[in-house]
Amino acid sequence: MKLEKKDLLGIEELTKEEIELILSTAESFKEVSERDIKKVPTLRGKTVINLFYEPSTRTRTSFEIAAKRMSADAINISVAASSVKKGETLKDTALNLEAMRPDCIVIRHPVAGTPAMLAGYLDSAVINAGDGAHEHPSQALLDILTVREKLGRIEGVKLVIAGDILHSRVARSNIIGFTKLGAEVRVCSPPTMMPPGIEALGCKAFTDMDEAIKDADVIMMLRIQLERQKSAFFPSVREYSRLYGLNATRLKKAPKDVIILHPGPMNRGVEISPEVADGPWSLILDQVTNGLAVRMALFYLLLGGPKPNYPRERRKPDRVSFDEGDAA
């Protein structure tokens, strides 16, 4: 089976079979990172550009290492040192990069819908590395892989996603991905940080953390994204931590074999305590390891075969949400 897509724009567009294909391919690539020489020639001669409009450490580094381990050439572009600072539009930046004939552009952007817009204009493959509060598909895929490795299944797993649901693209992609594979997904946050109608994605909404986690198999803690908040959503960080933070005392209210995830970066002592983040329940570093394998799999599946003969004329985007500041 092949991934019959030019781009990866979101978990929402993937079928259950396509998710399984990506996960099984990622599992086969994990072995590469255990070798003395951590490289395979699969994508020799291919070029990957990482175009990040937001700060990122683990995601951008993970995409860069994944490309290099497949023997592709990886170029990182930081907006702070690009022509964007001279007033160039996103479209012009992308078209000029496209003129240098890369094979893939990995983009992170604060506005939802930006990767979809670029995918409509570019012949290169486009991978969404996070757009606003819309989607972060590679993060959801690595989270699913991590849980499946530990528990041996996704069907029937009770997953709690707790924290800043309102501003989280990770939450949205994980809700969609885990429910597609048959998990029971719960989201938990203060009412002010719970998107209206979130249940339409197939999850259950909780505002009581103790109630949400009492029979959970997996707890995924989310960072409070203060940089995306335009007003206060809770009285104080201390109160938020007391009501929604995960510490050793609260963890006793969950099953003893529960596992803990966090997509990072963590606010230690706020949404998660150090003893939980570093404890035996935590798979946080396993998530990072699996992220590399998932991104190698995506490059392989999107770039590994013959390049389709796309028409040279620019295609029109069929899905654009480009309202500046829109993080929905």
C-alpha positions as a Python dict, from the first residue, in 0.01 Angstrom:
ca = {
    (1, 'M'): (0, 0, 0),
    (2, 'K'): (120, 350, -82),
    (3, 'L'): (32, 685, 70),
    (4, 'E'): (-149, 828, -229),
    (5, 'K'): (-99, 1192, -134),
    (6, 'K'): (129, 1474, -238),
    (7, 'D'): (108, 1642, 104),
    (8, 'L'): (42, 1573, 470),
    (9, 'L'): (-179, 1856, 593),
    (10, 'G'): (-366, 1697, 882),
    (11, 'I'): (-478, 1379, 1056),
    (12, 'E'): (-833, 1460, 950),
    (13, 'E'): (-754, 1372, 587),
    (14, 'L'): (-597, 1034, 668),
    (15, 'T'): (-790, 710, 670),
    (16, 'K'): (-741, 451, 943),
    (17, 'E'): (-546, 239, 692),
    (18, 'E'): (-317, 529, 602),
    (19, 'I'): (-244, 597, 969),
    (20, 'E'): (-159, 229, 1019),
    (21, 'L'): (69, 242, 713),
    (22, 'I'): (261, 540, 851),
    (23, 'L'): (296, 375, 1193),
    (24, 'S'): (421, 45, 1054),
    (25, 'T'): (667, 227, 828),
    (26, 'A'): (790, 430, 1126),
    (27, 'E'): (846, 112, 1327),
    (28, 'S'): (1067, -22, 1049),
    (29, 'F'): (1278, 295, 1053),
    (30, 'K'): (1341, 297, 1430),
    (31, 'E'): (1622, 47, 1380),
    (32, 'V'): (1819, 297, 1169),
    (33, 'S'): (1870, 523, 1469),
    (34, 'E'): (2020, 234, 1668),
    (35, 'R'): (2299, 172, 1417),
    (36, 'D'): (2656, 296, 1450),
    (37, 'I'): (2614, 471, 1115),
    (38, 'K'): (2267, 622, 1138),
    (39, 'K'): (2193, 675, 773),
    (40, 'V'): (2023, 500, 479),
    (41, 'P'): (2054, 609, 113),
    (42, 'T'): (1679, 601, 43),
    (43, 'L'): (1634, 973, -32),
    (44, 'R'): (1979, 1056, -169),
    (45, 'G'): (1950, 1356, -401),
    (46, 'K'): (1623, 1480, -248),
    (47, 'T'): (1598, 1822, -84),
    (48, 'V'): (1388, 1913, 219),
    (49, 'I'): (1333, 2272, 334),
    (50, 'N'): (1218, 2341, 690),
    (51, 'L'): (1032, 2675, 684),
    (52, 'F'): (939, 2766, 1039),
    (53, 'Y'): (751, 3085, 1125),
    (54, 'E'): (740, 2997, 1496),
    (55, 'P'): (1015, 2903, 1741),
    (56, 'S'): (1069, 2529, 1764),
    (57, 'T'): (1341, 2307, 1901),
    (58, 'R'): (1232, 1945, 1893),
    (59, 'T'): (1001, 1951, 1589),
    (60, 'R'): (1238, 2130, 1354),
    (61, 'T'): (1539, 1933, 1475),
    (62, 'S'): (1344, 1609, 1441),
    (63, 'F'): (1247, 1687, 1079),
    (64, 'E'): (1606, 1790, 1001),
    (65, 'I'): (1762, 1475, 1149),
    (66, 'A'): (1496, 1258, 983),
    (67, 'A'): (1579, 1403, 642),
    (68, 'K'): (1954, 1360, 695),
    (69, 'R'): (1915, 1001, 815),
    (70, 'M'): (1738, 931, 484),
    (71, 'S'): (2036, 1096, 304),
    (72, 'A'): (1828, 1393, 186),
    (73, 'D'): (1971, 1746, 196),
    (74, 'A'): (1800, 1947, 470),
    (75, 'I'): (1789, 2328, 474),
    (76, 'N'): (1651, 2523, 770),
    (77, 'I'): (1505, 2869, 716),
    (78, 'S'): (1441, 3089, 1013),
    (79, 'V'): (1195, 3368, 944),
    (80, 'A'): (1395, 3601, 1167),
    (81, 'A'): (1680, 3583, 912),
    (82, 'S'): (1473, 3563, 592),
    (83, 'S'): (1329, 3803, 335),
    (84, 'V'): (1003, 3800, 529),
    (85, 'K'): (1166, 4065, 746),
    (86, 'K'): (1199, 4278, 430),
    (87, 'G'): (826, 4259, 363),
    (88, 'E'): (808, 3955, 135),
    (89, 'T'): (478, 3768, 143),
    (90, 'L'): (450, 3405, 244),
    (91, 'K'): (338, 3310, -108),
    (92, 'D'): (636, 3483, -271),
    (93, 'T'): (875, 3323, -25),
    (94, 'A'): (733, 2979, -100),
    (95, 'L'): (731, 3028, -479),
    (96, 'N'): (1093, 3144, -475),
    (97, 'L'): (1192, 2841, -270),
    (98, 'E'): (994, 2624, -512),
    (99, 'A'): (1192, 2768, -803),
    (100, 'M'): (1502, 2602, -654),
    (101, 'R'): (1325, 2267, -699),
    (102, 'P'): (1309, 2124, -349),
    (103, 'D'): (1120, 1798, -306),
    (104, 'C'): (947, 1886, 20),
    (105, 'I'): (870, 2195, 226),
    (106, 'V'): (797, 2142, 594),
    (107, 'I'): (614, 2445, 729),
    (108, 'R'): (508, 2567, 1070),
    (109, 'H'): (298, 2883, 1080),
    (110, 'P'): (89, 3061, 1346),
    (111, 'V'): (-211, 3091, 1112),
    (112, 'A'): (-442, 2794, 1059),
    (113, 'G'): (-472, 2683, 698),
    (114, 'T'): (-135, 2811, 579),
    (115, 'P'): (7, 2467, 480),
    (116, 'A'): (-313, 2394, 285),
    (117, 'M'): (-280, 2723, 103),
    (118, 'L'): (83, 2655, 7),
    (119, 'A'): (5, 2299, -99),
    (120, 'G'): (-233, 2443, -355),
    (121, 'Y'): (41, 2653, -513),
    (122, 'L'): (348, 2427, -489),
    (123, 'D'): (452, 2119, -680),
    (124, 'S'): (673, 2016, -388),
    (125, 'A'): (529, 1799, -114),
    (126, 'V'): (410, 2006, 184),
    (127, 'I'): (413, 1872, 540),
    (128, 'N'): (222, 2059, 809),
    (129, 'A'): (450, 2095, 1113),
    (130, 'G'): (181, 2285, 1304),
    (131, 'D'): (-59, 2559, 1191),
    (132, 'G'): (-220, 2783, 1448),
    (133, 'A'): (-448, 2578, 1672),
    (134, 'H'): (-561, 2370, 1374),
    (135, 'E'): (-345, 2057, 1336),
    (136, 'H'): (-5, 1906, 1418),
    (137, 'P'): (-32, 1572, 1237),
    (138, 'S'): (320, 1435, 1289),
    (139, 'Q'): (288, 1495, 1666),
    (140, 'A'): (-36, 1297, 1677),
    (141, 'L'): (119, 1013, 1476),
    (142, 'L'): (415, 986, 1713),
    (143, 'D'): (183, 996, 2013),
    (144, 'I'): (-26, 714, 1868),
    (145, 'L'): (288, 513, 1792),
    (146, 'T'): (413, 562, 2150),
    (147, 'V'): (88, 442, 2306),
    (148, 'R'): (62, 146, 2068),
    (149, 'E'): (416, 39, 2148),
    (150, 'K'): (350, 50, 2523),
    (151, 'L'): (-2, -93, 2537),
    (152, 'G'): (-3, -302, 2219),
    (153, 'R'): (-331, -149, 2100),
    (154, 'I'): (-526, 172, 2048),
    (155, 'E'): (-875, 19, 2023),
    (156, 'G'): (-1051, 70, 2356),
    (157, 'V'): (-773, 275, 2518),
    (158, 'K'): (-898, 551, 2750),
    (159, 'L'): (-695, 864, 2674),
    (160, 'V'): (-725, 1189, 2873),
    (161, 'I'): (-591, 1506, 2713),
    (162, 'A'): (-566, 1774, 2982),
    (163, 'G'): (-471, 2139, 2968),
    (164, 'D'): (-505, 2423, 2722),
    (165, 'I'): (-742, 2251, 2480),
    (166, 'L'): (-861, 2582, 2332),
    (167, 'H'): (-525, 2678, 2184),
    (168, 'S'): (-386, 2332, 2115),
    (169, 'R'): (-334, 2194, 1765),
    (170, 'V'): (-187, 1885, 1931),
    (171, 'A'): (-515, 1820, 2111),
    (172, 'R'): (-719, 1850, 1793),
    (173, 'S'): (-497, 1616, 1589),
    (174, 'N'): (-480, 1363, 1873),
    (175, 'I'): (-856, 1362, 1927),
    (176, 'I'): (-911, 1293, 1557),
    (177, 'G'): (-633, 1034, 1529),
    (178, 'F'): (-705, 833, 1843),
    (179, 'T'): (-1081, 824, 1785),
    (180, 'K'): (-1028, 704, 1427),
    (181, 'L'): (-839, 407, 1570),
    (182, 'G'): (-1108, 328, 1827),
    (183, 'A'): (-979, 493, 2146),
    (184, 'E'): (-1206, 666, 2399),
    (185, 'V'): (-1078, 1023, 2418),
    (186, 'R'): (-1155, 1263, 2703),
    (187, 'V'): (-1049, 1626, 2719),
    (188, 'C'): (-1018, 1814, 3047),
    (189, 'S'): (-960, 2184, 3108),
    (190, 'P'): (-1112, 2486, 3281),
    (191, 'P'): (-1440, 2583, 3109),
    (192, 'T'): (-1270, 2894, 2969),
    (193, 'M'): (-1016, 2681, 2784),
    (194, 'M'): (-1262, 2426, 2644),
    (195, 'P'): (-1366, 2497, 2282),
    (196, 'P'): (-1745, 2505, 2238),
    (197, 'G'): (-1871, 2195, 2059),
    (198, 'I'): (-1550, 1998, 2112),
    (199, 'E'): (-1761, 1681, 2155),
    (200, 'A'): (-1836, 1696, 1781),
    (201, 'L'): (-1484, 1558, 1727),
    (202, 'G'): (-1589, 1239, 1908),
    (203, 'C'): (-1447, 1307, 2256),
    (204, 'K'): (-1598, 1362, 2601),
    (205, 'A'): (-1541, 1692, 2783),
    (206, 'F'): (-1454, 1715, 3154),
    (207, 'T'): (-1379, 2008, 3383),
    (208, 'D'): (-1294, 1791, 3688),
    (209, 'M'): (-943, 1651, 3653),
    (210, 'D'): (-984, 1384, 3921),
    (211, 'E'): (-1301, 1254, 3753),
    (212, 'A'): (-1139, 1248, 3409),
    (213, 'I'): (-834, 1041, 3507),
    (214, 'K'): (-982, 790, 3751),
    (215, 'D'): (-982, 495, 3506),
    (216, 'A'): (-754, 633, 3233),
    (217, 'D'): (-495, 426, 3048),
    (218, 'V'): (-310, 731, 2917),
    (219, 'I'): (-287, 1091, 3041),
    (220, 'M'): (-152, 1351, 2800),
    (221, 'M'): (-70, 1683, 2963),
    (222, 'L'): (-63, 2000, 2752),
    (223, 'R'): (134, 2317, 2803),
    (224, 'I'): (-49, 2639, 2884),
    (225, 'Q'): (14, 2844, 2571),
    (226, 'L'): (39, 3188, 2721),
    (227, 'E'): (181, 3326, 2395),
    (228, 'R'): (-150, 3244, 2217),
    (229, 'Q'): (-375, 3383, 2488),
    (230, 'K'): (-511, 3731, 2434),
    (231, 'S'): (-671, 3749, 2777),
    (232, 'A'): (-656, 3565, 3108),
    (233, 'F'): (-829, 3228, 3105),
    (234, 'F'): (-772, 3144, 3475),
    (235, 'P'): (-714, 3351, 3791),
    (236, 'S'): (-353, 3247, 3853),
    (237, 'V'): (-94, 2989, 3750),
    (238, 'R'): (-90, 2862, 4108),
    (239, 'E'): (-464, 2798, 4105),
    (240, 'Y'): (-447, 2635, 3761),
    (241, 'S'): (-173, 2404, 3884),
    (242, 'R'): (-375, 2309, 4193),
    (243, 'L'): (-691, 2225, 3995),
    (244, 'Y'): (-547, 2087, 3670),
    (245, 'G'): (-179, 2010, 3727),
    (246, 'L'): (-59, 1650, 3743),
    (247, 'N'): (153, 1572, 4048),
    (248, 'A'): (229, 1251, 4239),
    (249, 'T'): (-67, 1303, 4475),
    (250, 'R'): (-319, 1343, 4194),
    (251, 'L'): (-164, 1059, 3998),
    (252, 'K'): (-265, 818, 4279),
    (253, 'K'): (-625, 873, 4168),
    (254, 'A'): (-545, 714, 3830),
    (255, 'P'): (-477, 342, 3773),
    (256, 'K'): (-129, 231, 3882),
    (257, 'D'): (-26, 134, 3529),
    (258, 'V'): (-133, 461, 3365),
    (259, 'I'): (119, 612, 3126),
    (260, 'I'): (200, 982, 3092),
    (261, 'L'): (262, 1178, 2773),
    (262, 'H'): (353, 1541, 2715),
    (263, 'P'): (423, 1684, 2367),
    (264, 'G'): (654, 1948, 2515),
    (265, 'P'): (792, 2188, 2590),
    (266, 'M'): (691, 2139, 2953),
    (267, 'N'): (612, 2397, 3216),
    (268, 'R'): (753, 2199, 3507),
    (269, 'G'): (567, 2266, 3827),
    (270, 'V'): (267, 2411, 3640),
    (271, 'E'): (85, 2147, 3432),
    (272, 'I'): (316, 1865, 3537),
    (273, 'S'): (542, 1815, 3839),
    (274, 'P'): (904, 1704, 3800),
    (275, 'E'): (844, 1373, 3983),
    (276, 'V'): (571, 1282, 3733),
    (277, 'A'): (760, 1407, 3426),
    (278, 'D'): (1069, 1207, 3523),
    (279, 'G'): (892, 916, 3688),
    (280, 'P'): (838, 557, 3577),
    (281, 'W'): (499, 644, 3427),
    (282, 'S'): (648, 893, 3183),
    (283, 'L'): (701, 818, 2811),
    (284, 'I'): (792, 1176, 2726),
    (285, 'L'): (1135, 1096, 2586),
    (286, 'D'): (995, 792, 2401),
    (287, 'Q'): (768, 1040, 2221),
    (288, 'V'): (1073, 1233, 2102),
    (289, 'T'): (1243, 913, 1980),
    (290, 'N'): (930, 803, 1797),
    (291, 'G'): (891, 1149, 1644),
    (292, 'L'): (1210, 1095, 1450),
    (293, 'A'): (1090, 758, 1318),
    (294, 'V'): (750, 900, 1219),
    (295, 'R'): (910, 1187, 1025),
    (296, 'M'): (1145, 946, 846),
    (297, 'A'): (838, 744, 751),
    (298, 'L'): (659, 1053, 619),
    (299, 'F'): (956, 1152, 403),
    (300, 'Y'): (982, 796, 273),
    (301, 'L'): (613, 765, 191),
    (302, 'L'): (580, 1111, 34),
    (303, 'L'): (917, 1133, -145),
    (304, 'G'): (1037, 778, -186),
    (305, 'G'): (855, 686, -503),
    (306, 'P'): (855, 836, -853),
    (307, 'K'): (749, 1200, -849),
    (308, 'P'): (398, 1244, -993),
    (309, 'N'): (370, 1450, -1309),
    (310, 'Y'): (192, 1750, -1161),
    (311, 'P'): (72, 2017, -1403),
    (312, 'R'): (298, 2319, -1417),
    (313, 'E'): (17, 2569, -1383),
    (314, 'R'): (-46, 2669, -1025),
    (315, 'R'): (-335, 2490, -868),
    (316, 'K'): (-587, 2679, -662),
    (317, 'P'): (-616, 2595, -292),
    (318, 'D'): (-938, 2422, -204),
    (319, 'R'): (-918, 2484, 170),
    (320, 'V'): (-792, 2809, 311),
    (321, 'S'): (-841, 2972, 647),
    (322, 'F'): (-618, 3273, 634),
    (323, 'D'): (-766, 3521, 874),
    (324, 'E'): (-466, 3679, 1047),
    (325, 'G'): (-469, 3585, 1412),
    (326, 'D'): (-709, 3297, 1357),
    (327, 'A'): (-596, 3010, 1572),
    (328, 'A'): (-913, 2805, 1544),
}
